[in-house]
XYZ file of C-alpha atoms in Angstrom:
516
model
C 48.873 33.576 20.676
C 47.424 31.243 23.209
C 49.486 30.597 26.359
C 48.830 26.850 26.106
C 51.793 24.408 25.630
C 51.369 20.794 24.487
C 52.616 18.292 26.835
C 55.946 16.498 26.332
C 59.208 15.280 28.238
C 60.059 18.247 30.523
C 63.175 20.151 29.253
C 66.518 20.287 31.633
C 66.341 23.739 31.694
C 63.582 26.750 32.012
C 65.040 29.856 31.050
C 62.640 32.857 32.079
C 62.865 36.241 30.350
C 60.574 38.951 31.124
C 60.260 41.173 28.574
C 59.194 44.937 28.715
C 59.697 47.286 25.726
C 62.758 45.827 24.394
C 62.305 45.530 20.530
C 65.656 47.315 19.888
C 67.641 44.444 21.831
C 65.345 41.251 22.143
C 66.278 39.928 18.632
C 69.843 39.796 19.797
C 69.128 38.290 23.039
C 66.771 35.692 21.674
C 69.274 34.695 19.082
C 72.091 34.272 21.829
C 69.585 31.675 23.393
C 69.046 29.823 20.063
C 72.963 29.608 19.485
C 73.516 27.777 22.825
C 75.537 24.532 22.208
C 73.315 22.993 25.059
C 69.449 22.586 23.407
C 67.314 20.784 25.938
C 65.698 23.711 27.369
C 62.255 25.853 27.094
C 62.061 29.632 27.047
C 59.347 31.154 28.732
C 58.911 34.780 27.421
C 56.605 36.734 29.858
C 55.376 40.025 28.022
C 54.839 42.216 30.750
C 52.522 44.878 28.816
C 55.272 45.967 26.198
C 53.774 48.772 24.064
C 56.282 48.471 21.251
C 56.762 45.612 18.828
C 58.540 43.451 21.527
C 55.096 41.023 21.155
C 55.602 40.956 17.557
C 59.125 39.761 17.948
C 58.241 37.171 20.336
C 55.680 35.520 18.363
C 57.952 35.171 15.437
C 60.382 32.948 17.664
C 57.319 30.949 19.158
C 56.300 30.298 16.007
C 59.543 29.242 14.381
C 61.018 27.391 17.466
C 58.665 24.926 19.501
C 60.678 25.821 22.539
C 59.742 29.282 22.812
C 56.652 30.262 24.628
C 54.846 33.557 25.266
C 52.838 34.463 28.352
C 51.418 38.024 28.359
C 50.305 40.040 31.400
C 49.490 43.916 32.223
C 52.567 45.644 33.188
C 53.633 44.545 36.662
C 57.235 44.498 36.823
C 60.056 42.042 36.237
C 59.351 40.512 39.938
C 55.854 39.425 39.080
C 57.171 38.296 35.447
C 59.431 36.222 37.080
C 57.443 34.700 39.585
C 55.047 33.706 36.717
C 57.927 32.004 34.725
C 58.750 30.100 38.062
C 55.089 28.702 38.540
C 55.173 28.018 34.637
C 58.465 26.216 34.728
C 59.037 22.492 33.778
C 62.598 22.259 33.723
C 65.189 20.519 36.208
C 67.034 23.687 36.566
C 66.055 27.462 36.321
C 68.137 30.411 34.472
C 66.936 34.087 34.705
C 68.035 36.077 31.754
C 67.148 39.997 30.928
C 65.559 40.500 27.524
C 68.293 43.253 26.296
C 71.404 40.974 27.212
C 73.708 38.386 25.875
C 74.335 34.914 26.615
C 77.574 33.379 25.403
C 76.765 30.329 23.387
C 78.896 27.884 25.443
C 77.389 29.236 28.755
C 74.262 26.860 29.253
C 76.452 23.702 28.575
C 78.731 24.558 31.349
C 76.378 25.752 33.752
C 74.348 22.494 33.394
C 77.560 20.306 33.355
C 78.928 21.803 36.702
C 75.345 21.567 38.570
C 75.281 17.454 37.373
C 78.752 16.875 38.322
C 78.762 18.527 41.469
C 75.413 18.028 42.329
C 74.702 21.366 43.013
C 71.698 23.295 43.658
C 73.389 26.569 42.477
C 75.917 27.389 39.868
C 77.646 30.633 39.489
C 79.442 31.477 36.333
C 81.321 34.815 35.118
C 79.584 38.348 34.901
C 80.778 40.353 31.892
C 79.756 43.792 31.224
C 79.460 45.392 27.701
C 79.110 48.969 27.129
C 80.033 51.213 23.838
C 83.577 51.312 24.908
C 84.348 47.596 25.520
C 83.871 44.935 28.372
C 84.938 44.409 31.684
C 84.556 41.413 33.635
C 82.835 41.701 37.310
C 86.078 40.240 39.851
C 83.631 38.965 42.604
C 82.243 36.586 39.699
C 85.423 35.280 38.525
C 86.619 34.590 42.122
C 83.359 32.332 42.524
C 83.540 30.681 39.469
C 86.953 29.203 39.915
C 85.695 27.540 43.150
C 84.518 24.042 43.217
C 82.637 24.578 46.433
C 81.435 27.820 47.271
C 80.639 28.464 50.921
C 77.103 29.711 51.574
C 78.746 32.549 53.567
C 81.347 33.466 51.098
C 81.831 37.300 51.120
C 82.274 37.433 47.322
C 78.507 36.240 47.017
C 77.700 39.862 48.345
C 79.033 41.652 45.509
C 77.452 39.034 42.847
C 73.509 39.767 43.461
C 72.393 39.209 39.818
C 70.562 36.121 39.449
C 71.435 36.181 35.644
C 74.799 34.526 35.817
C 73.586 31.778 37.664
C 71.615 28.535 37.028
C 68.942 27.349 40.108
C 67.819 23.615 40.692
C 63.953 24.243 40.304
C 63.137 21.570 43.086
C 65.257 23.589 45.850
C 63.396 26.797 45.038
C 60.245 24.878 45.295
C 61.300 23.117 48.567
C 62.236 26.781 49.921
C 58.902 28.124 48.957
C 60.731 31.037 47.247
C 59.662 33.700 44.847
C 61.096 37.381 44.247
C 59.457 40.050 46.594
C 56.974 41.806 44.259
C 56.907 45.068 46.927
C 60.716 45.788 46.354
C 61.813 48.305 43.723
C 65.880 47.831 44.178
C 67.756 44.682 44.352
C 65.071 42.613 44.618
C 67.244 39.817 42.900
C 69.552 40.113 45.885
C 67.358 38.997 48.377
C 65.941 36.180 46.176
C 69.725 35.000 45.837
C 70.907 35.422 49.751
C 67.523 33.639 50.726
C 68.468 30.796 48.484
C 71.994 30.415 48.992
C 71.816 30.602 52.654
C 69.454 27.716 52.609
C 70.105 25.359 49.627
C 72.544 22.308 49.000
C 76.119 22.653 47.335
C 77.112 25.880 45.571
C 79.596 25.517 42.804
C 81.281 27.610 40.048
C 81.640 27.378 36.641
C 84.343 29.059 35.010
C 82.627 30.450 31.973
C 81.063 33.871 30.929
C 77.516 32.638 31.665
C 76.200 36.272 31.069
C 77.013 39.273 29.351
C 74.971 42.716 30.912
C 74.456 45.367 28.455
C 74.881 48.821 30.019
C 73.148 51.135 27.846
C 74.643 54.633 26.972
C 73.769 57.330 29.085
C 72.074 59.377 26.512
C 69.426 56.254 26.134
C 69.118 56.436 30.116
C 66.380 58.304 32.116
C 67.039 61.960 32.502
C 68.673 63.712 35.188
C 65.668 64.885 37.214
C 64.703 61.064 37.263
C 67.510 59.446 38.857
C 69.158 58.869 42.297
C 65.681 60.430 43.835
C 65.169 60.375 47.738
C 62.299 57.848 47.002
C 64.853 55.741 45.249
C 67.353 55.723 48.018
C 64.153 54.934 50.420
C 63.421 51.804 48.111
C 67.405 50.981 48.608
C 67.298 51.193 52.209
C 64.019 49.041 52.776
C 65.955 46.532 50.914
C 69.099 46.847 52.867
C 66.760 46.347 56.129
C 65.345 43.192 54.862
C 68.721 41.826 53.868
C 70.480 43.261 57.120
C 67.747 41.191 58.942
C 68.101 37.710 56.927
C 71.921 37.766 57.264
C 72.211 38.567 61.026
C 69.689 35.833 61.346
C 71.035 33.190 59.045
C 74.753 33.925 60.596
C 73.926 33.450 64.221
C 76.094 30.792 66.058
C 75.306 29.278 69.251
C 76.939 26.879 71.350
C 80.623 26.868 72.859
C 81.865 29.660 74.932
C 84.726 31.230 73.653
C 87.241 29.399 75.932
C 85.977 26.237 74.703
C 85.988 26.523 71.020
C 87.369 24.580 68.836
C 89.518 25.521 65.692
C 86.742 24.894 63.296
C 83.994 26.685 65.341
C 86.221 29.709 65.905
C 86.793 30.010 62.081
C 83.083 29.644 61.413
C 82.433 32.526 63.717
C 85.178 34.443 61.901
C 83.663 33.615 58.501
C 80.272 34.860 59.559
C 81.757 38.126 61.035
C 83.721 38.967 57.856
C 80.454 38.124 55.835
C 78.398 40.502 57.979
C 81.208 43.271 57.423
C 81.560 42.793 53.954
C 77.530 43.061 53.524
C 77.734 46.759 55.206
C 80.890 47.401 53.027
C 79.181 46.417 49.880
C 75.979 48.585 50.413
C 78.319 51.619 51.262
C 80.294 51.076 48.051
C 77.715 49.940 45.573
C 74.672 51.507 46.379
C 74.801 54.396 49.042
C 78.100 55.765 47.352
C 78.030 54.670 43.854
C 74.318 55.214 43.462
C 73.685 58.227 45.289
C 76.792 60.213 46.794
C 78.530 59.778 43.251
C 75.521 60.821 41.434
C 74.626 63.881 43.960
C 73.294 66.264 41.162
C 70.951 63.670 39.714
C 68.701 63.875 42.648
C 65.565 65.562 42.817
C 66.675 67.043 46.113
C 69.774 67.163 48.295
C 70.155 63.742 49.799
C 73.184 64.502 52.053
C 71.374 64.197 55.502
C 69.980 60.835 54.755
C 73.277 59.475 53.166
C 75.325 60.596 56.145
C 73.072 58.780 58.730
C 73.145 55.537 56.429
C 76.800 55.654 56.118
C 77.598 56.233 59.710
C 75.297 53.302 60.422
C 77.192 51.109 58.156
C 80.449 52.252 59.447
C 79.749 51.190 63.112
C 78.825 47.812 61.821
C 81.851 46.989 59.765
C 85.513 46.289 60.793
C 87.532 49.798 61.032
C 90.166 48.216 58.367
C 87.253 48.113 55.969
C 86.071 51.699 56.480
C 89.633 53.094 56.020
C 89.915 51.575 52.686
C 86.699 53.036 51.464
C 88.552 56.407 52.611
C 91.651 55.739 51.213
C 90.330 54.362 47.746
C 87.671 57.114 47.174
C 89.624 60.388 48.043
C 87.718 62.138 45.261
C 84.735 61.824 47.305
C 86.505 63.580 50.536
C 84.664 61.196 52.723
C 86.993 62.177 56.010
C 85.174 65.290 55.943
C 81.705 63.609 55.889
C 79.218 63.738 53.424
C 78.619 67.305 51.859
C 75.776 69.107 50.994
C 75.337 69.927 47.161
C 75.961 73.867 47.801
C 79.140 72.908 49.911
C 80.194 70.491 47.076
C 79.794 73.218 44.598
C 81.951 75.589 46.631
C 84.722 73.106 46.408
C 85.202 71.629 42.939
C 88.016 69.787 41.997
C 87.319 70.112 38.417
C 85.734 73.460 36.039
C 84.308 72.443 32.891
C 84.145 75.601 30.860
C 81.820 75.748 27.978
C 82.581 78.550 25.059
C 80.105 80.761 23.396
C 80.569 78.634 19.977
C 78.162 75.727 21.205
C 74.915 75.582 19.879
C 71.838 74.896 21.974
C 71.612 70.872 21.301
C 75.469 70.809 21.750
C 75.353 72.644 25.178
C 72.854 70.663 26.434
C 73.923 67.445 25.299
C 77.275 68.212 27.084
C 75.766 69.240 30.284
C 73.696 65.920 30.109
C 76.891 63.725 30.068
C 78.399 66.333 32.930
C 75.899 65.764 35.154
C 76.102 61.759 34.996
C 79.732 62.087 36.218
C 80.334 59.483 38.748
C 82.118 62.310 40.841
C 80.340 65.223 42.365
C 83.154 67.602 42.991
C 83.079 69.748 39.674
C 81.595 72.934 38.391
C 80.187 74.394 35.012
C 81.199 77.821 34.143
C 79.570 78.638 30.731
C 79.876 81.667 28.629
C 77.085 84.287 29.256
C 75.824 84.120 25.659
C 74.753 80.661 26.000
C 71.953 81.353 28.698
C 69.313 81.497 26.205
C 70.702 77.790 25.065
C 70.863 76.137 28.324
C 67.728 74.319 29.915
C 66.335 75.521 33.120
C 67.188 72.086 34.840
C 71.025 72.996 34.663
C 70.598 76.950 35.332
C 69.263 75.778 38.546
C 71.699 73.626 39.876
C 74.296 75.203 42.747
C 77.451 74.014 40.345
C 76.447 75.859 37.565
C 77.361 79.711 36.985
C 77.791 81.706 33.833
C 80.481 83.773 33.584
C 80.862 87.291 34.420
C 82.561 89.290 31.619
C 83.901 91.864 33.949
C 85.783 89.733 35.834
C 88.937 87.865 34.844
C 88.422 83.927 33.925
C 91.066 83.067 36.615
C 88.914 84.705 39.320
C 86.020 82.737 38.221
C 87.444 79.335 38.162
C 87.291 77.175 41.579
C 88.618 73.817 40.251
C 92.258 72.907 40.660
C 92.075 71.716 36.979
C 90.235 72.964 33.970
C 88.508 71.552 30.797
C 87.580 74.152 27.932
C 84.991 72.954 25.300
C 84.292 74.769 22.481
C 82.733 72.016 20.494
C 80.305 68.999 21.410
C 82.328 66.261 23.419
C 80.492 63.909 25.626
C 81.994 62.499 28.654
C 81.564 58.997 29.853
C 80.567 58.409 33.835
C 84.321 57.844 34.841
C 85.967 60.868 32.644
C 86.392 63.090 35.518
C 87.405 60.091 38.173
C 90.190 59.175 35.630
C 91.122 62.753 35.203
C 92.164 63.195 38.489
C 93.829 59.789 39.014
C 96.360 60.554 36.330
C 96.759 64.143 37.606
C 97.182 63.270 41.283
C 99.378 60.224 40.590
C 101.726 62.402 38.140
C 101.757 65.989 39.893
C 104.335 66.844 37.261
C 102.084 67.099 34.584
C 100.521 70.427 33.863
C 98.415 69.374 30.916
C 97.015 66.170 29.770
C 96.003 64.945 26.293
C 92.730 63.183 26.418
C 92.438 60.763 23.407
C 88.639 59.839 22.491
C 86.374 57.354 20.652
C 84.200 58.425 18.050
C 80.695 57.413 17.958
C 79.535 56.055 14.398
C 76.026 54.194 14.133
C 75.864 53.602 17.880
C 79.350 52.058 17.965
C 82.487 53.057 19.560
C 85.284 53.552 17.067
C 88.953 54.315 17.679
C 89.782 57.810 16.629
C 92.928 58.681 15.198
C 95.946 59.004 17.365
C 97.670 62.859 17.644
C 101.246 63.091 18.149
C 102.269 64.039 21.527
C 104.536 63.178 24.136
C 104.041 60.220 26.110
C 103.829 61.656 29.352
C 101.052 63.902 28.252
C 98.735 61.076 27.419
C 95.676 60.084 29.107
C 95.893 56.746 27.843
C 92.181 55.508 28.622
C 89.751 56.481 25.801
C 86.698 58.142 27.697
C 85.536 60.692 25.313
C 83.769 61.161 21.502
C 84.303 62.941 18.555
C 87.779 65.180 18.689
C 90.725 65.300 21.435
C 90.960 68.025 23.939
C 93.408 69.094 27.012
C 92.758 69.177 30.425
C 95.181 71.489 32.354
C 95.878 72.386 35.970
C 94.465 75.743 36.781
C 97.725 77.584 37.911
C 99.217 79.300 34.900
C 96.785 77.554 32.240
C 93.593 79.786 32.581
C 95.577 83.152 31.649
C 97.004 81.604 28.665
C 93.764 80.118 27.489
C 91.941 83.100 28.151
C 94.710 85.224 25.673
C 93.781 82.732 22.398
C 91.892 83.924 19.828
C 88.280 83.384 19.445
C 89.050 82.075 15.706
C 89.041 78.439 14.916
C 88.542 75.785 17.146
C 91.673 74.064 17.132
C 93.677 76.259 19.794
C 93.089 73.626 22.398
C 95.755 71.563 20.306
C 98.384 73.958 21.542
C 100.121 73.975 24.830
C 101.611 76.966 27.232
C 105.071 77.388 27.149
C 106.864 75.495 29.617
C 104.095 72.991 30.082
C 105.095 69.787 30.596
């Protein structure tokens, strides 16, 4: 199909959608665009060298709707694709969408209305995350969307780097000669946004869900050996340094000496200092901790030395109370002891996950895949020796993976304060262990917790049957698949479990006498 478009009146909005191998999701995304109550737009679909049926889907939409246009290029990445879209755009405003997400039908109309009413160069709507077990709103996007006037150095801007829940005035983009950096691999949208927000005219909010981000389930993500690598950490730090330089330059204030400051000037300095400190706080929480330390076991090498350097640098730049809150709100990371190596983390797990010999090869490796994508690094895997031929070498090589020694009692081999025993296929979601620890720590009287589950049917989560139990025993957040199971405190539980018969798979529904 030709890349040429017919001449005509310019649309109000140019929607730019890079597409790369998204045949599974693209139809839903484009249908959500077509369903918009606001119709004066063009859709620039940049086919970034897709190898699947993406281009076939795109061409069908282009044939049936004159507003859709396709442009094909060899695979060069999302930034090159977005830049090409901006070069081609004719609209007064530009919206950036990804090809595997969803746009609520009232989104575009409300975003354009806010831009027109407030004469705004940038409109920020709400950002909702959709995953297999439900949805959640990004809180910073709610706060920003509720503001009629958003300050360019509003700290919430630093927690909302995505460009997809925003509407940009195209003339302002061109005036600033802005494009996405094509040499960045991570957070390139954050740099584009900050450069724009620091220099554009009015910024306003639109209290509407502007975008739904589809978080793909972990079993569709890259393998454990391809995530949280040293190279990825270097990419993150590269973007961090570029953003830091821009923020420090743009938040400089020169003028009156401190003793001659008026109230407005003093407040402006305070606001900028808070903004700077929040920047370091944001990178610690959302990048260095969330993407790397929490995923300690997904890296291709031990990242502790590099992470320790980055965290210490940020700690020195931020307000002390911000750092104290990080320590307080993340007890499962033991940050008050510094960043631990994988070897040290393996020696001091909070949780032991014990895998029974009844598991088959595809079951045990599926479980391990979900275990090693936990966002809490202090756990160990203890597996019955009979499973050794069924476990892939990638997992066997990890410092926190062990096979049970038959000659020793189980209680002598379990290092964790809490234990989970699995004798059938159950997959954890990323936050299972975090929430488990939270419940045990908040309720120290509990000796065991029944964890309800969600069942996976045809790619969707379905509530499982509720099993009767005492209210105090229920772990209320459904974070598992298939069948319910119990998690225990180690003390007194391991010996009881060890004494259970091997026949059958229902023994975990029982509870040891005296357990609350």
